[in-house]
mmCIF file of C-alpha atoms in Angstrom:
data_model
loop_
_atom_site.group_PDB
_atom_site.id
_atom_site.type_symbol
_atom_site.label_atom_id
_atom_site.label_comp_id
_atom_site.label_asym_id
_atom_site.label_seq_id
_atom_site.Cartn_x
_atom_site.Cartn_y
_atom_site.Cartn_z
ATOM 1 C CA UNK A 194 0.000 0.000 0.000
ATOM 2 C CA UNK A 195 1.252 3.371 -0.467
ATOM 3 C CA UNK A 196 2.103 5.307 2.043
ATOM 4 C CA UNK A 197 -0.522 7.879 2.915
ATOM 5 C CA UNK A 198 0.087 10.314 5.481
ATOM 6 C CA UNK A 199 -1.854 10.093 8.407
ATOM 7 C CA UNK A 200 -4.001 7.500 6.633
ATOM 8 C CA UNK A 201 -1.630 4.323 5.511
ATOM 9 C CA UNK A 202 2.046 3.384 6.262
ATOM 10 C CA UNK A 203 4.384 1.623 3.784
ATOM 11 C CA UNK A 204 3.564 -1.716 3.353
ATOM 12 C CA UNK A 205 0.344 -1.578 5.932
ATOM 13 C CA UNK A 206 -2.095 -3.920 5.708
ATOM 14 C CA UNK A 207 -4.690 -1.912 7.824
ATOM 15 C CA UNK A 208 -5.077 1.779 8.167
ATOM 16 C CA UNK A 209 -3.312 3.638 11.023
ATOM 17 C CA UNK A 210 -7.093 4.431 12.700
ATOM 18 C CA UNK A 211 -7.919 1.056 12.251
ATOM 19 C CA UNK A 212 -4.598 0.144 13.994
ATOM 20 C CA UNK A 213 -5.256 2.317 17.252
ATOM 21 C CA UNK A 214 -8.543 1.041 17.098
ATOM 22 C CA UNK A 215 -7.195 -2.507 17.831
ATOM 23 C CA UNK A 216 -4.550 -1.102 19.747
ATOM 24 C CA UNK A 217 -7.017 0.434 22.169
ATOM 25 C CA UNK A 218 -9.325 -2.607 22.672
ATOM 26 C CA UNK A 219 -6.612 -4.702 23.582
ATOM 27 C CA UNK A 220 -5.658 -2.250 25.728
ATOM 28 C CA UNK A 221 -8.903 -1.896 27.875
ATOM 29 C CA UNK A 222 -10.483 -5.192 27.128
ATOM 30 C CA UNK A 223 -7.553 -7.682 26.624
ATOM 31 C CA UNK A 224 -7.417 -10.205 24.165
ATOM 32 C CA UNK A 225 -10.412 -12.496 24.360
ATOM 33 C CA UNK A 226 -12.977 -9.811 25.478
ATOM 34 C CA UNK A 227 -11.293 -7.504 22.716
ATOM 35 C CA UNK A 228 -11.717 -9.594 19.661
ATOM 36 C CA UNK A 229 -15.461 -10.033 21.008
ATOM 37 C CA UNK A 230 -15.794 -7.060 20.260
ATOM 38 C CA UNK A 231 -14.313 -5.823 17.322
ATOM 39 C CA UNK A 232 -16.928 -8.492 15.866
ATOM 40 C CA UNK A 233 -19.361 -6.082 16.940
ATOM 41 C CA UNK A 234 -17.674 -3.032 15.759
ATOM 42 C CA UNK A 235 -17.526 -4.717 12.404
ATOM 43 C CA UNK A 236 -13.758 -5.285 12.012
ATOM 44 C CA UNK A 237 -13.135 -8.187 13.285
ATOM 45 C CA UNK A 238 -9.943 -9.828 14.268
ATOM 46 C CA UNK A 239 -8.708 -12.948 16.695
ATOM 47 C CA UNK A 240 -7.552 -12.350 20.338
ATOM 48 C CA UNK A 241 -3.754 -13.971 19.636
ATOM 49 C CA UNK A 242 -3.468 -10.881 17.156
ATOM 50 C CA UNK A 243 -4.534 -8.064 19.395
ATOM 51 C CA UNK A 244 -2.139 -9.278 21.979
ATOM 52 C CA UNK A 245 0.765 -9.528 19.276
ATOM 53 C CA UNK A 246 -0.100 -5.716 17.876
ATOM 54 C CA UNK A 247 -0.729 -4.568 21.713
ATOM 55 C CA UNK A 248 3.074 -5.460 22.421
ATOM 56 C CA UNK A 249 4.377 -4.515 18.911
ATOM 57 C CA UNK A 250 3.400 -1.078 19.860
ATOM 58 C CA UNK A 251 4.759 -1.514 23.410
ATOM 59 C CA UNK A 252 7.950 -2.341 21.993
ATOM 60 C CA UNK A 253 7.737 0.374 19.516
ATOM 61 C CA UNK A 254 7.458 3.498 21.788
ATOM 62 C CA UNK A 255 9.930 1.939 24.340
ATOM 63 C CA UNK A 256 12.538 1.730 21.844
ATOM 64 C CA UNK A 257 15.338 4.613 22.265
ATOM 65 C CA UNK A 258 13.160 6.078 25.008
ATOM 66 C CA UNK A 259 15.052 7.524 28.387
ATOM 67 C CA UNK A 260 14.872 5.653 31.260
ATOM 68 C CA UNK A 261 11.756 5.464 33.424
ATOM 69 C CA UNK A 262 11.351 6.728 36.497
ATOM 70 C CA UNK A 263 8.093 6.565 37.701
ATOM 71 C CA UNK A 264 5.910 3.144 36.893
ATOM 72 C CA UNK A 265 2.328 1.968 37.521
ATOM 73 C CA UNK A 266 1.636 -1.512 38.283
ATOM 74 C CA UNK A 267 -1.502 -3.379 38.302
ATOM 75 C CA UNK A 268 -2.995 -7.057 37.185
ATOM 76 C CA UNK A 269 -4.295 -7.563 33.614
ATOM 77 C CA UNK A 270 -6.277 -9.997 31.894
ATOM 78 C CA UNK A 271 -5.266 -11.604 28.743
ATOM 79 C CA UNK A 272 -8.635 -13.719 28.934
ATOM 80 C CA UNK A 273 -10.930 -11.693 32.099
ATOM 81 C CA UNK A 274 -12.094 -14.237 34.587
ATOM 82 C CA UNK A 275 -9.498 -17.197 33.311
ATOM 83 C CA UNK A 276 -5.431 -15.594 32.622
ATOM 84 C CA UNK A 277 -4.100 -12.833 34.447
ATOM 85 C CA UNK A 278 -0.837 -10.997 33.370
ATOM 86 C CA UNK A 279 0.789 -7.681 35.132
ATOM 87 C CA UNK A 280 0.721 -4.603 33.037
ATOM 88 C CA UNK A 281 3.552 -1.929 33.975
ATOM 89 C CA UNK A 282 2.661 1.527 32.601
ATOM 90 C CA UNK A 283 4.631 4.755 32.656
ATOM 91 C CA UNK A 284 2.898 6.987 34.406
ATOM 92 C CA UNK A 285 4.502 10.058 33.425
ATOM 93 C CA UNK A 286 3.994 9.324 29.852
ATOM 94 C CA UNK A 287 0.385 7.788 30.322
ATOM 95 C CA UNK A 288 1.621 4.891 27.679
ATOM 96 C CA UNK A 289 1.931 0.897 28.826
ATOM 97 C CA UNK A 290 5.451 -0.180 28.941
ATOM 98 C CA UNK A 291 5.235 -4.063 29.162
ATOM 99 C CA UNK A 292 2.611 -6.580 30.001
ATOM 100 C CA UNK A 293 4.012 -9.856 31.920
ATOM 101 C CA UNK A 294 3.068 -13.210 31.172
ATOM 102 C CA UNK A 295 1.233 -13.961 35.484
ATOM 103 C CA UNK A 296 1.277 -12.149 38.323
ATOM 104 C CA UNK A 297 3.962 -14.092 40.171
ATOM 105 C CA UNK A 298 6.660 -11.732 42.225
ATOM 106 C CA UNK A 299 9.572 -13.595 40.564
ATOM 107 C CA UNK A 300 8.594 -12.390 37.103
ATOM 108 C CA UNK A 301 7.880 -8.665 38.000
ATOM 109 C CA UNK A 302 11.089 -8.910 40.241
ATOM 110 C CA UNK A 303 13.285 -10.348 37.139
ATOM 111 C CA UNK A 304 11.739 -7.065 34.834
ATOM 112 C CA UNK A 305 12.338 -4.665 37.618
ATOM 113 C CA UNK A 306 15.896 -6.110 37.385
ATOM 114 C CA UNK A 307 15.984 -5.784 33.844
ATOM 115 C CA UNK A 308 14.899 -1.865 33.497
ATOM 116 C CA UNK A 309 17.334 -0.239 36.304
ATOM 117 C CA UNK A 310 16.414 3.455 37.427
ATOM 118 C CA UNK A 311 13.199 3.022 38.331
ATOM 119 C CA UNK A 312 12.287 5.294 41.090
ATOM 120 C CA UNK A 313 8.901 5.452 42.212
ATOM 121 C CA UNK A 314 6.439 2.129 41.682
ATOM 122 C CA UNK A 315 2.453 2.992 41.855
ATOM 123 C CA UNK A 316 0.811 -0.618 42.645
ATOM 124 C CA UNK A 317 -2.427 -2.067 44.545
ATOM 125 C CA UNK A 318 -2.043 -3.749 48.215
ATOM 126 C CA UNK A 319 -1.277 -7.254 46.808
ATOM 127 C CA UNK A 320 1.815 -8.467 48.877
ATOM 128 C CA UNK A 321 2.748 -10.245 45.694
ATOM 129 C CA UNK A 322 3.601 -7.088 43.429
ATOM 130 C CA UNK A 323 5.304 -5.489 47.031
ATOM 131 C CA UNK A 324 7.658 -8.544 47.666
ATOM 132 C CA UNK A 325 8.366 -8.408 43.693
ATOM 133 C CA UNK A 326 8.962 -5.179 43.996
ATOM 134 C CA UNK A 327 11.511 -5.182 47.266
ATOM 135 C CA UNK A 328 13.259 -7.650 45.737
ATOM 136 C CA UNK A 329 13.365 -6.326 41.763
ATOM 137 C CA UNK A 330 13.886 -2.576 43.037
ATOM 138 C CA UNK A 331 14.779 -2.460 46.469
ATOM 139 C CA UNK A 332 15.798 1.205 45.891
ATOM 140 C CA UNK A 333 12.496 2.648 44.646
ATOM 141 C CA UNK A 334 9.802 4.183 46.743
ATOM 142 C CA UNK A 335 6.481 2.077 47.000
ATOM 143 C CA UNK A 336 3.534 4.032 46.787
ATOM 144 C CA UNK A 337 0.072 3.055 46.683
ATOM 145 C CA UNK A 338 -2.100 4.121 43.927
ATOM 146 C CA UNK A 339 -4.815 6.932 44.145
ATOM 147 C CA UNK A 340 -7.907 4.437 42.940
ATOM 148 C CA UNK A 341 -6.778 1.288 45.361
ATOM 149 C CA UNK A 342 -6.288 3.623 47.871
ATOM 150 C CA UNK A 343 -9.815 5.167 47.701
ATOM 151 C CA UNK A 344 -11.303 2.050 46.901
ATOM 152 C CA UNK A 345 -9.924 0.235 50.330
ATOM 153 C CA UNK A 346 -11.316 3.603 52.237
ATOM 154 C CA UNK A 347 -14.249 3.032 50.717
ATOM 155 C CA UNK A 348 -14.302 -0.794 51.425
ATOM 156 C CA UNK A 349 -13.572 0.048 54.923
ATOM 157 C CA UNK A 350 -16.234 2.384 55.611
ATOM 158 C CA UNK A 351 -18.903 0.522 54.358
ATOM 159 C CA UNK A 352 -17.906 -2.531 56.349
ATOM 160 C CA UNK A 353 -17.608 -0.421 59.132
ATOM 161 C CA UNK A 354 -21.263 1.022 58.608
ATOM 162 C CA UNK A 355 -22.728 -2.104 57.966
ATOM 163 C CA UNK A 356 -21.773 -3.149 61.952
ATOM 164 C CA UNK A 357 -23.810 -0.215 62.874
ATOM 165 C CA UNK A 358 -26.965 0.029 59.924
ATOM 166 C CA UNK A 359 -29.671 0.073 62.688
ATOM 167 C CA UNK A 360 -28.155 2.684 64.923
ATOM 168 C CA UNK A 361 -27.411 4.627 61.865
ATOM 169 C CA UNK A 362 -30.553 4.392 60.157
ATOM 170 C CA UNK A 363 -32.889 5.107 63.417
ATOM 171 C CA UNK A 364 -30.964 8.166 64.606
ATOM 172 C CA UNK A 365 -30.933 9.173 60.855
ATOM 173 C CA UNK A 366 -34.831 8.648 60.865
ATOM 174 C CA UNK A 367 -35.212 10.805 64.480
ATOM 175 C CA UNK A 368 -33.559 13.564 63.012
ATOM 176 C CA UNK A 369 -35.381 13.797 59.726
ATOM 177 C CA UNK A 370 -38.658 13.283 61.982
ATOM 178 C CA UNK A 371 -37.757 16.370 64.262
ATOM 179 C CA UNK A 372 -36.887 18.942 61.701
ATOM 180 C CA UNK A 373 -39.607 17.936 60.298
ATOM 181 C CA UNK A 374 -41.493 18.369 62.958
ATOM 182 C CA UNK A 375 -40.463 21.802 64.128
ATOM 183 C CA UNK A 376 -40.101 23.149 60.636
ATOM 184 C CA UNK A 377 -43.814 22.478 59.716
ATOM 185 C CA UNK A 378 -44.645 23.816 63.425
ATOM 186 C CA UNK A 379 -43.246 26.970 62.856
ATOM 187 C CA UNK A 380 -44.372 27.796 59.587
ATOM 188 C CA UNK A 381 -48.212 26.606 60.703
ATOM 189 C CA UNK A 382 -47.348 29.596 63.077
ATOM 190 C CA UNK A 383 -46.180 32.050 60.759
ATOM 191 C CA UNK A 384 -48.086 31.109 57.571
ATOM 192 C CA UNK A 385 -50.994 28.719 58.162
ATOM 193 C CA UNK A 386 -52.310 28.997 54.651
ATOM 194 C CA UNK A 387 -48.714 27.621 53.598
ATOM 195 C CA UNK A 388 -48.565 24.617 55.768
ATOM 196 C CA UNK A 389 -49.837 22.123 53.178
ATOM 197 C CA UNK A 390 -46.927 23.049 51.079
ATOM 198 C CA UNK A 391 -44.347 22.320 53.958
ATOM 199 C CA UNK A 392 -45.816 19.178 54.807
ATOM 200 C CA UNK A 393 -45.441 18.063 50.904
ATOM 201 C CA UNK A 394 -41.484 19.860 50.579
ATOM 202 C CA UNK A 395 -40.906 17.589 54.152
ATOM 203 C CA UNK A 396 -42.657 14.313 52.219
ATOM 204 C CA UNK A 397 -39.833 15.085 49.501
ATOM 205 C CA UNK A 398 -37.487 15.514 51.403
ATOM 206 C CA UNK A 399 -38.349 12.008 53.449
ATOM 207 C CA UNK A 400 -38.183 10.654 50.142
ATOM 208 C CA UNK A 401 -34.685 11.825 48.968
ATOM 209 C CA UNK A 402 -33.002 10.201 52.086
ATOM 210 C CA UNK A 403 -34.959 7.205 51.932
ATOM 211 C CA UNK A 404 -33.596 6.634 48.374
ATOM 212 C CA UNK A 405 -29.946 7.854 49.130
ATOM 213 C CA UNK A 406 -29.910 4.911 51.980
ATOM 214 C CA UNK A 407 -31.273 2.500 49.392
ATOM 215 C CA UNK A 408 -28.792 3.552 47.223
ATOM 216 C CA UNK A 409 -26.142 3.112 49.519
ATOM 217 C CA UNK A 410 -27.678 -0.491 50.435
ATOM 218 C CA UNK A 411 -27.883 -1.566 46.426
ATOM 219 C CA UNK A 412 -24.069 -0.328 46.515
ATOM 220 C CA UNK A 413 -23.056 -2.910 49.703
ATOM 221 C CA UNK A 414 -24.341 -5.377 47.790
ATOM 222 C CA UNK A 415 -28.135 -6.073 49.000
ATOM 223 C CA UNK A 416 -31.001 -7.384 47.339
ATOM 224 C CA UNK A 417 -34.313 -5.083 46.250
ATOM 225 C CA UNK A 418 -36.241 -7.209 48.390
ATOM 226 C CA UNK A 419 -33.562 -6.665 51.847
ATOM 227 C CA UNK A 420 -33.452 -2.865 50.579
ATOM 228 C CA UNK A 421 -37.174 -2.717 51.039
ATOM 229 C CA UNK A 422 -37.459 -4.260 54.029
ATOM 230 C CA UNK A 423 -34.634 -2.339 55.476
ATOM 231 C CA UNK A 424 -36.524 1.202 54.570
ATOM 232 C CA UNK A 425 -39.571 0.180 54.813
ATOM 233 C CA UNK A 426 -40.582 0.755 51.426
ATOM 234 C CA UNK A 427 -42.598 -1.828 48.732
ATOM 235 C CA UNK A 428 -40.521 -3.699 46.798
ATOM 236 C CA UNK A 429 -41.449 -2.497 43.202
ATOM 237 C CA UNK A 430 -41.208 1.186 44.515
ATOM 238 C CA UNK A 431 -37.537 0.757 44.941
ATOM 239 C CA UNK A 432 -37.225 -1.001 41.541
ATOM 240 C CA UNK A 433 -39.167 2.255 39.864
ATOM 241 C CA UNK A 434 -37.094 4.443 42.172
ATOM 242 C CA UNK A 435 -33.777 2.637 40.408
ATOM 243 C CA UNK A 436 -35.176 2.080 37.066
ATOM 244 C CA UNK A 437 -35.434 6.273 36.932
ATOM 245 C CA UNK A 438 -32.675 6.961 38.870
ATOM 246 C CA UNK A 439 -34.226 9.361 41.309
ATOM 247 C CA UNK A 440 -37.086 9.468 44.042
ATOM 248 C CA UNK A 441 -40.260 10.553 41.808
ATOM 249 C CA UNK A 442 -42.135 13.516 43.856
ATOM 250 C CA UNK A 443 -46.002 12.426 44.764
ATOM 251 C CA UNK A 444 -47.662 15.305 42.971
ATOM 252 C CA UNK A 445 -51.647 15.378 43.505
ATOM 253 C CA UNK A 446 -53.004 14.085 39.856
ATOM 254 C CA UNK A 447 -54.909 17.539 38.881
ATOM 255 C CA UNK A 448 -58.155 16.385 36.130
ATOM 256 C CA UNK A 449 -58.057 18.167 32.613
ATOM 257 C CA UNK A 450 -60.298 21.387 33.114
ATOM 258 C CA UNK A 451 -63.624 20.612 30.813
ATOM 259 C CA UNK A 452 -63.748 22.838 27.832
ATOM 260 C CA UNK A 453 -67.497 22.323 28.795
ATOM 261 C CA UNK A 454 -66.970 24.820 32.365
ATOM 262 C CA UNK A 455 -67.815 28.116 30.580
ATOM 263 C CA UNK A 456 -70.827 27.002 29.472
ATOM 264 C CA UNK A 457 -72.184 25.151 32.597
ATOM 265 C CA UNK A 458 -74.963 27.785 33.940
ATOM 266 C CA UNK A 459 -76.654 27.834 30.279
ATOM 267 C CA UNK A 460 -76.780 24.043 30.415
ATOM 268 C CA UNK A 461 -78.215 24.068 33.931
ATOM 269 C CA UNK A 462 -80.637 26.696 33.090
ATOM 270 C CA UNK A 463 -81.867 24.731 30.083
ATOM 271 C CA UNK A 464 -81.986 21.846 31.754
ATOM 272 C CA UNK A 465 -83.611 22.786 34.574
ATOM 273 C CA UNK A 466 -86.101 24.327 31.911
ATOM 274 C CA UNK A 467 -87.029 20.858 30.354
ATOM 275 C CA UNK A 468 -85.118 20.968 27.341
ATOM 276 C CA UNK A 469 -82.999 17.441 26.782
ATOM 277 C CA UNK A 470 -82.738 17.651 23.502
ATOM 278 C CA UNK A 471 -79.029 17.315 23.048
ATOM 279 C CA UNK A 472 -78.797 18.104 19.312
ATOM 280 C CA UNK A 473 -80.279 21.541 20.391
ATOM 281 C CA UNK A 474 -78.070 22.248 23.164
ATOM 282 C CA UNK A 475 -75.349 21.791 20.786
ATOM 283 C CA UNK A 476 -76.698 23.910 18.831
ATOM 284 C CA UNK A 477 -77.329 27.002 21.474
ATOM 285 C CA UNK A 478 -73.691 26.143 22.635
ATOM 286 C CA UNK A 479 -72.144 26.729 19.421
ATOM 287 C CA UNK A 480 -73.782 29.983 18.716
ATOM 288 C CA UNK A 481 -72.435 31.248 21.983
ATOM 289 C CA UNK A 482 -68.804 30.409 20.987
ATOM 290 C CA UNK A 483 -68.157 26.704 21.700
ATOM 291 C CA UNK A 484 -65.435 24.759 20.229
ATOM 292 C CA UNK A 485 -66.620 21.472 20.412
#
């Protein structure tokens, strides 16, 4: 193929979009997962191949690059749910350095070996990637990475919350109820005639906590039917309530005004006059302006 700039390269088989195409699905999805789904984007190719092209463009920006300093390190899948690898990325280039065959310390030890001057090494909690890590790079600093590290606080929260969900949720409850309470009081003080509209802003209200909780329930991993029970709400209200993604407000359903209103004294005056001849009211109705 001739070269094409921006388009082809000399002697490509595929086009360079088409190239970081497959160069970014292997990248997020691995190789199985990946060629999945460039059969669904049309432009399909096998999992071996993605894998091959991932690392021939590993290789490619590595080659006559400085030394790194500062590397990520984190478990990938070459088939998710079956064969893990270990991915190291350059994290002050944002671009994926090498991807190891397992996960084993020995392996990421023997690459640490390998690529000398690493200073800094982002990684998860595993105590596999830290002894492969003492031992590959004894030298570097050991940090751990912004998501793992928010994702354990998280973790530990939760678990901690879930030890105290009843205390939680009733003093949660007793403080809704008393603000409630003394915020509909004082405006039945101030403004009686605007006390139904308090009591229906303090419904919402009631509402939006009830579905934050159930939110944070569906997020610790309970069912719809233990999230109902737990708030005391019907089951297929919290299905609705996730299905839209929000607690609906209970507005008061308002009927369609009658395009008949205007005209109701002439129709009660005729009617109380005998006439029930419908054809004719229509008739008197129309000269006086109605539509319908």
């Amino acid at each position: 193929v001739m070269p094409l700039e921006g388009i082809t390269v000399r002697h490509g088989r595929q086009t360079t979009r088409l190239a970081d195409l497959h160069y970014y699905i292997a990248h997020t999805l691995g190789g199985s997962a990946g060629a999945r789904m460039t059969v669904r984007l049309c432009c399909p190719i096998s999992a071996d191949t993605l894998v091959r092209r991932l690392l021939s463009r590993v290789q490619n920006t590595t080659k006559g690059t400085a030394l790194t300093r500062v590397v990520g390190v984190d478990d990938w899948a070459w088939r998710r749910g079956h064969h893990y690898g270990t991915i190291v990325v350059d994290l002050e280039k944002n671009d994926v350095i090498d991807l190891l065959p397992d996960r084993d310390a020995d392996t990421l030890a023997r690459w640490l070996q390998v690529h000398p001057g690493i200073e800094i090494i982002a990684r998860d909690r595993a105590g596999t990637y830290a002894d492969g890590c003492r031992r590959g790079a004894p030298s570097a600093l050991q940090v751990t990475d912004r998501w793992h590290l928010l994702k354990n606080l998280s973790d530990a929260f939760v678990s901690i919350l879930d030890r105290f969900t009843t205390t939680v949720r009733t003093l949660t409850r007793q403080m809704n109820v008393s603000t409630v309470v003394s915020k509909i009081s004082e405006t039945i003080r101030a403004h009686p005639e605007e006390a139904q509209a308090v009591v229906r802003s303090a419904s919402g209200e009631r509402r939006d906590i009830l579905f934050k909780e159930a939110l944070a329930l569906k997020a610790a991993g309970h069912s719809i039917q233990a999230i109902a029970t737990t708030i005391g709400v019907e089951r297929k209200t919290v299905r609705r309530w996730f299905q839209r993604g929000h607690a609906p407000p209970w507005k008061r359903t308002v009927p369609p005004r009658s395009i008949l209103v205007p005209y109701t004294a002439h129709l009660e005056k005729r009617w109380s006059e005998g006439c029930r001849n419908s054809r004719q009211l229509w008739r008197e109705l129309l000269e006086q302006g109605f539509a319908g």
